[in-house]
């Protein structure tokens, strides 16, 4: 059973250093090991908006490992389908961190891949993630419009090429996310839960919970993330499936949670709002990519806030390719819809604008 260390506050750099120091992480890594840092840069948006890992988490990690003599460090990531990783890197301030500390940043969309056996099927995974001696997963704890929550296991999706990401969605996400976790098994997870958006993966409504936590088991860390967000672990089925696939254990013993400062700065995680469920109750989804589904949910949210209502059925996802669809279709896969919002993925503004014309 691994320990979970947690720290409260809002200084991502200092909190990361405190976690790594408390857990004596450097003692367990062989000298000369290559260390890859895998943050969450799903979209090009400021971490203060609740989607992406704060740059202070990276600088804290780099400072800690460099001060312990590790020189072979890298930052690796690929943003979601439709987003340029390098734009996200700049918007989030990682270019400055990379320059200042002399640590290279690699866009995994351009990386070579290896075909790796997983409990589900062979999978294409970026070489830089596979080849690192010590992979550190740096997710944001936040909501997700399809999987309810995203943290350690789902953040690993940034280690696969876009064609695999699309395939994950045709497989319903649960099984491939669990299988990827078993194949990659990060050595360490440090979670940024300073201000994640608890509804939308792409952020926009950050909730300041002022917490970070560290552990070595991504399944246990996700189980703990569920607990913090008030979710039952069964609400996020890939966690227990990852456990069955051998990616870790979801068991948490209270004595294994070590708080390294007072939680006076911590805020409670508000109860699940049910917002996504209520917005999408008339949506038919079949293998929709995250970026596409998120644009739809955000578009529906903006439309609802503007008092726009539509009774037309809405379809989205790769399962609708080449089909005639009544009502609204979202994305190029739904070109056969009566009213199509084109794009791969479209934007939330495109969705809202189409709904406006149909209202
Ligand atoms: S249109 Fe949407 S669901 Fe279809 S491939 Fe593009 S992003 Fe994925």
Coordinates of C-alpha atoms and ligand atoms in Angstrom, one line a residue:
X1 CA 0.0 0.0 0.0
X2 CA 1.4 3.4 -0.9
X3 CA 1.2 6.5 1.1
X4 CA -0.6 9.7 -0.1
X5 CA 1.0 12.9 0.9
X6 CA -1.0 16.1 0.8
X7 CA -0.4 19.8 1.2
X8 CA -2.7 22.8 1.3
X9 CA -2.1 26.3 -0.1
X10 CA -2.0 28.0 -3.4
X11 CA 1.7 28.2 -4.2
X12 CA 2.2 25.4 -6.7
X13 CA 6.0 25.6 -6.8
X14 CA 6.4 25.6 -3.0
X15 CA 3.8 22.9 -2.5
X16 CA 5.4 20.6 -5.0
X17 CA 8.8 21.0 -3.4
X18 CA 7.2 20.3 0.0
X19 CA 5.5 17.1 -1.3
X20 CA 8.6 15.7 -3.0
X21 CA 10.7 16.5 0.1
X22 CA 8.3 14.9 2.6
X23 CA 8.1 11.8 0.5
X24 CA 11.9 11.6 0.0
X25 CA 11.3 10.8 -3.6
X26 CA 14.9 11.2 -4.8
X27 CA 16.0 8.4 -2.5
X28 CA 14.1 5.8 -4.5
X29 CA 15.4 6.8 -8.0
X30 CA 18.7 5.5 -9.3
X31 CA 21.4 8.1 -10.0
X32 CA 21.4 9.1 -13.7
X33 CA 17.8 8.0 -14.3
X34 CA 15.9 9.8 -17.1
X35 CA 12.8 11.6 -15.6
X36 CA 9.9 12.6 -17.8
X37 CA 7.3 15.1 -16.4
X38 CA 3.8 14.7 -17.9
X39 CA 1.5 17.6 -17.1
X40 CA -2.0 18.2 -18.3
X41 CA -2.0 20.7 -21.2
X42 CA -5.3 19.5 -22.7
X43 CA -6.1 22.9 -24.0
X44 CA -4.3 26.3 -24.5
X45 CA -5.7 27.9 -21.4
X46 CA -4.3 29.6 -18.3
X47 CA -4.1 27.1 -15.4
X48 CA -6.1 29.7 -13.3
X49 CA -9.2 28.6 -15.4
X50 CA -9.1 25.1 -14.0
X51 CA -8.0 22.8 -16.9
X52 CA -4.2 22.8 -17.0
X53 CA -1.4 22.0 -14.6
X54 CA 0.1 25.1 -13.0
X55 CA 3.7 25.8 -14.2
X56 CA 4.8 26.0 -10.6
X57 CA 4.3 22.2 -10.4
X58 CA 6.9 21.7 -13.2
X59 CA 9.3 24.3 -11.8
X60 CA 9.0 22.7 -8.3
X61 CA 9.7 19.2 -9.7
X62 CA 12.6 20.4 -11.8
X63 CA 14.2 22.4 -9.0
X64 CA 13.9 19.4 -6.6
X65 CA 15.4 16.8 -9.1
X66 CA 18.1 19.1 -10.3
X67 CA 19.1 19.9 -6.7
X68 CA 19.4 16.1 -6.1
X69 CA 21.7 15.7 -9.1
X70 CA 19.3 14.5 -11.8
X71 CA 20.2 16.0 -15.2
X72 CA 18.2 14.0 -17.7
X73 CA 14.8 15.7 -17.3
X74 CA 12.2 16.3 -20.0
X75 CA 8.6 17.7 -20.2
X76 CA 6.3 15.6 -22.4
X77 CA 2.7 16.1 -23.4
X78 CA 0.2 16.2 -26.3
X79 CA -3.0 18.3 -26.1
X80 CA -6.4 16.9 -27.1
X81 CA -7.5 16.3 -30.7
X82 CA -7.8 19.7 -32.5
X83 CA -5.4 21.6 -30.1
X84 CA -1.8 22.5 -30.8
X85 CA 0.4 21.3 -28.0
X86 CA 2.9 24.1 -28.5
X87 CA 0.3 26.8 -28.3
X88 CA -0.9 25.3 -25.0
X89 CA 2.7 25.1 -23.8
X90 CA 3.2 28.9 -24.4
X91 CA -0.2 29.9 -22.9
X92 CA 0.6 28.0 -19.8
X93 CA 4.0 29.5 -19.4
X94 CA 5.9 26.2 -19.9
X95 CA 8.2 27.7 -22.5
X96 CA 9.6 30.0 -19.9
X97 CA 10.1 27.1 -17.4
X98 CA 11.8 25.0 -20.2
X99 CA 14.2 27.9 -21.0
X100 CA 15.0 28.9 -17.5
X101 CA 15.8 25.5 -16.2
X102 CA 17.2 24.1 -19.5
X103 CA 14.7 21.2 -19.6
X104 CA 13.4 20.3 -23.1
X105 CA 9.7 20.2 -23.9
X106 CA 8.6 17.5 -26.4
X107 CA 5.2 17.5 -28.2
X108 CA 4.2 13.9 -28.1
X109 CA 1.9 14.4 -31.2
X110 CA 5.2 14.4 -33.1
X111 CA 6.9 11.6 -31.2
X112 CA 7.6 8.1 -32.5
X113 CA 5.4 5.4 -31.1
X114 CA 5.9 1.8 -30.0
X115 CA 3.1 -0.8 -30.3
X116 CA 2.7 -2.1 -26.8
X117 CA 0.7 -5.1 -25.6
X118 CA -2.0 -4.0 -23.0
X119 CA -4.7 -6.0 -21.2
X120 CA -7.2 -4.7 -23.9
X121 CA -5.3 -4.8 -27.2
X122 CA -1.9 -3.6 -28.7
X123 CA -1.7 0.2 -28.4
X124 CA 0.4 2.9 -29.9
X125 CA 2.2 4.8 -27.1
X126 CA 4.7 7.6 -27.5
X127 CA 8.3 6.4 -27.1
X128 CA 9.4 9.3 -24.8
X129 CA 6.8 8.2 -22.3
X130 CA 7.7 4.5 -22.6
X131 CA 11.4 5.0 -22.6
X132 CA 11.7 7.3 -19.5
X133 CA 13.2 5.5 -16.5
X134 CA 10.9 7.5 -14.2
X135 CA 7.6 8.8 -15.5
X136 CA 5.9 11.4 -13.4
X137 CA 2.2 12.0 -14.0
X138 CA 1.1 15.6 -13.1
X139 CA -2.6 15.8 -13.6
X140 CA -5.2 18.3 -12.6
X141 CA -8.1 16.9 -10.5
X142 CA -11.2 18.0 -12.4
X143 CA -14.6 17.0 -13.8
X144 CA -15.0 15.4 -17.2
X145 CA -18.2 15.6 -19.3
X146 CA -17.9 11.9 -20.3
X147 CA -16.1 10.1 -17.5
X148 CA -17.3 12.3 -14.5
X149 CA -13.7 12.9 -13.3
X150 CA -10.2 13.0 -14.7
X151 CA -7.0 12.7 -12.7
X152 CA -4.0 10.3 -12.8
X153 CA -5.2 7.5 -15.2
X154 CA -6.9 9.7 -17.7
X155 CA -4.0 12.2 -17.9
X156 CA -1.9 9.4 -19.5
X157 CA -4.0 9.8 -22.6
X158 CA -1.7 12.7 -23.5
X159 CA 1.0 10.0 -24.1
X160 CA -0.7 8.5 -27.2
X161 CA -1.0 9.9 -30.7
X162 CA -4.3 11.5 -31.9
X163 CA -5.3 8.5 -33.9
X164 CA -5.2 6.4 -30.7
X165 CA -7.2 9.1 -28.9
X166 CA -9.9 8.9 -31.5
X167 CA -9.9 5.1 -31.2
X168 CA -10.3 5.4 -27.4
X169 CA -13.5 7.2 -28.0
X170 CA -14.8 4.5 -30.3
X171 CA -14.1 2.0 -27.5
X172 CA -16.0 4.0 -24.9
X173 CA -13.0 5.3 -23.0
X174 CA -13.3 3.1 -19.9
X175 CA -11.5 0.0 -21.2
X176 CA -8.7 1.8 -23.1
X177 CA -8.0 4.3 -20.2
X178 CA -7.7 1.4 -17.8
X179 CA -5.5 -0.6 -20.2
X180 CA -3.2 2.4 -20.8
X181 CA -2.8 2.9 -17.1
X182 CA -1.7 -0.8 -16.8
X183 CA 0.7 -0.4 -19.7
X184 CA 2.4 2.8 -18.7
X185 CA 2.3 2.7 -14.9
X186 CA 3.8 6.0 -13.9
X187 CA 6.3 5.9 -11.1
X188 CA 4.9 8.9 -9.3
X189 CA 1.8 11.1 -9.4
X190 CA 1.6 14.6 -8.2
X191 CA -2.0 16.1 -8.4
X192 CA -2.7 19.7 -8.9
X193 CA -6.0 20.3 -7.2
X194 CA -5.5 24.0 -6.5
X195 CA -8.3 25.2 -8.8
X196 CA -9.7 22.4 -11.1
X197 CA -13.0 22.9 -12.9
X198 CA -15.2 20.2 -11.3
X199 CA -17.5 20.0 -14.4
X200 CA -15.6 20.7 -17.5
X201 CA -12.3 19.1 -18.5
X202 CA -11.4 22.2 -20.6
X203 CA -11.9 24.5 -17.6
X204 CA -13.7 27.9 -17.4
X205 CA -15.3 27.5 -13.9
X206 CA -12.4 26.9 -11.5
X207 CA -13.2 25.9 -8.0
X208 CA -10.5 26.9 -5.5
X209 CA -9.8 23.8 -3.3
X210 CA -6.2 24.7 -2.6
X211 CA -4.8 21.3 -2.3
X212 CA -2.1 19.1 -3.9
X213 CA -1.3 15.5 -3.3
X214 CA 1.3 12.9 -4.2
X215 CA 1.4 9.1 -4.4
X216 CA 3.0 6.3 -6.3
X217 CA -0.2 4.4 -7.3
X218 CA -2.3 6.0 -10.0
X219 CA -5.3 3.8 -9.2
X220 CA -5.2 4.8 -5.5
X221 CA -4.7 8.4 -6.4
X222 CA -7.8 8.4 -8.6
X223 CA -9.8 6.6 -5.9
X224 CA -8.7 9.4 -3.5
X225 CA -9.7 12.1 -6.2
X226 CA -13.2 10.5 -6.4
X227 CA -13.5 10.7 -2.6
X228 CA -12.5 14.4 -2.6
X229 CA -15.0 15.2 -5.3
X230 CA -17.8 13.3 -3.5
X231 CA -18.0 10.6 -6.2
X232 CA -18.4 6.9 -5.6
X233 CA -15.5 5.0 -7.2
X234 CA -18.1 3.1 -9.3
X235 CA -19.1 6.4 -10.9
X236 CA -15.8 6.3 -12.7
X237 CA -15.6 2.7 -13.9
X238 CA -12.1 2.8 -15.4
X239 CA -10.6 3.0 -11.9
X240 CA -11.7 -0.4 -10.7
X241 CA -11.1 -1.8 -14.2
X242 CA -7.5 -0.5 -14.1
X243 CA -7.1 -2.2 -10.7
X244 CA -8.3 -5.5 -12.3
X245 CA -5.8 -4.9 -15.2
X246 CA -3.0 -4.6 -12.6
X247 CA -2.4 -0.9 -12.7
X248 CA -2.6 -0.5 -8.9
X249 CA -4.9 -0.7 -5.9
X250 CA -7.9 1.5 -5.1
X251 CA -7.6 0.7 -1.4
X252 CA -7.0 3.7 0.9
X253 CA -6.1 3.4 4.6
X254 CA -6.6 6.5 6.6
X255 CA -3.2 6.1 8.3
X256 CA -1.5 6.2 4.9
X257 CA -2.8 9.8 4.2
X258 CA -0.1 12.2 5.5
X259 CA -0.9 15.9 5.6
X260 CA 2.2 17.9 5.7
X261 CA 0.7 21.2 6.8
X262 CA -2.6 22.5 8.2
X263 CA -5.6 22.3 6.0
X264 CA -6.7 25.8 7.0
X265 CA -6.3 27.1 3.4
X266 CA -8.3 24.1 2.0
X267 CA -11.8 24.6 0.7
X268 CA -14.5 21.9 0.5
X269 CA -15.2 20.3 -2.8
X270 CA -18.8 21.3 -3.6
X271 CA -21.2 18.4 -4.3
X272 CA -21.5 17.3 -7.9
X273 CA -23.7 19.8 -9.7
X274 CA -25.3 17.4 -12.2
X275 CA -24.8 20.2 -14.7
X276 CA -23.4 18.1 -17.6
X277 CA -26.2 15.5 -17.1
X278 CA -28.9 18.1 -17.3
X279 CA -27.4 19.8 -20.3
X280 CA -27.0 16.6 -22.3
X281 CA -30.2 14.7 -21.5
X282 CA -31.4 14.9 -25.1
X283 CA -28.0 14.2 -26.7
X284 CA -27.3 10.9 -28.5
X285 CA -23.6 10.3 -28.3
X286 CA -21.7 7.5 -30.0
X287 CA -17.9 7.4 -29.8
X288 CA -17.6 11.2 -29.5
X289 CA -14.1 12.6 -29.0
X290 CA -13.6 14.6 -25.7
X291 CA -12.9 17.8 -27.5
X292 CA -16.1 17.5 -29.6
X293 CA -18.3 16.5 -26.7
X294 CA -16.8 19.3 -24.5
X295 CA -17.5 21.9 -27.3
X296 CA -21.1 20.6 -27.4
X297 CA -21.6 20.8 -23.6
X298 CA -20.0 24.2 -23.4
X299 CA -22.1 25.4 -26.3
X300 CA -25.3 24.1 -24.7
X301 CA -24.2 25.8 -21.4
X302 CA -23.7 29.2 -23.1
X303 CA -26.9 28.8 -25.0
X304 CA -28.8 28.0 -21.8
X305 CA -27.3 31.0 -20.0
X306 CA -28.5 33.2 -23.0
X307 CA -32.0 31.8 -22.7
X308 CA -31.7 29.9 -26.0
X309 CA -33.7 26.6 -26.1
X310 CA -34.0 24.0 -28.8
X311 CA -36.1 20.9 -28.9
X312 CA -34.3 19.4 -31.8
X313 CA -32.5 16.1 -31.0
X314 CA -28.7 16.4 -31.0
X315 CA -26.3 13.7 -32.2
X316 CA -22.6 13.5 -31.8
X317 CA -19.7 11.1 -32.4
X318 CA -17.9 8.8 -34.8
X319 CA -20.7 6.2 -34.8
X320 CA -22.8 8.6 -36.9
X321 CA -20.4 8.8 -39.8
X322 CA -22.1 8.4 -43.2
X323 CA -25.6 8.3 -41.6
X324 CA -28.7 10.5 -42.2
X325 CA -29.5 12.1 -38.8
X326 CA -32.6 14.0 -37.8
X327 CA -32.1 17.3 -36.0
X328 CA -28.7 18.6 -35.1
X329 CA -25.4 16.9 -35.7
X330 CA -22.2 18.0 -34.0
X331 CA -18.9 17.8 -35.9
X332 CA -17.8 16.5 -39.3
X333 CA -18.8 12.9 -38.3
X334 CA -22.4 14.1 -38.3
X335 CA -22.4 15.7 -41.7
X336 CA -25.5 13.7 -42.6
X337 CA -27.6 15.7 -40.0
X338 CA -30.4 17.9 -41.0
X339 CA -28.5 20.8 -39.3
X340 CA -24.8 20.1 -39.0
X341 CA -22.3 22.1 -36.9
X342 CA -19.1 21.3 -38.9
X343 CA -15.6 21.0 -37.5
X344 CA -13.3 18.3 -36.2
X345 CA -13.9 19.3 -33.5
X346 CA -16.2 22.4 -33.8
X347 CA -16.0 25.1 -31.2
X348 CA -18.5 25.9 -28.4
X349 CA -19.2 29.2 -30.2
X350 CA -20.1 27.3 -33.4
X351 CA -22.4 25.1 -31.5
X352 CA -24.1 28.0 -29.7
X353 CA -24.4 29.9 -32.9
X354 CA -26.2 27.0 -34.6
X355 CA -28.5 26.5 -31.7
X356 CA -29.3 30.2 -31.8
X357 CA -30.4 30.0 -35.4
X358 CA -32.6 27.1 -34.6
X359 CA -34.3 28.5 -31.5
Ligands
LIG1 S1 -16.0 15.3 -35.6 FE1 -15.8 15.2 -33.4 S2 -16.3 13.0 -32.9 FE2 -15.8 13.2 -35.1 S3 -13.6 12.7 -35.2 FE3 -13.8 14.9 -35.2 S4 -13.6 15.5 -33.0 FE4 -14.0 13.2 -33.1

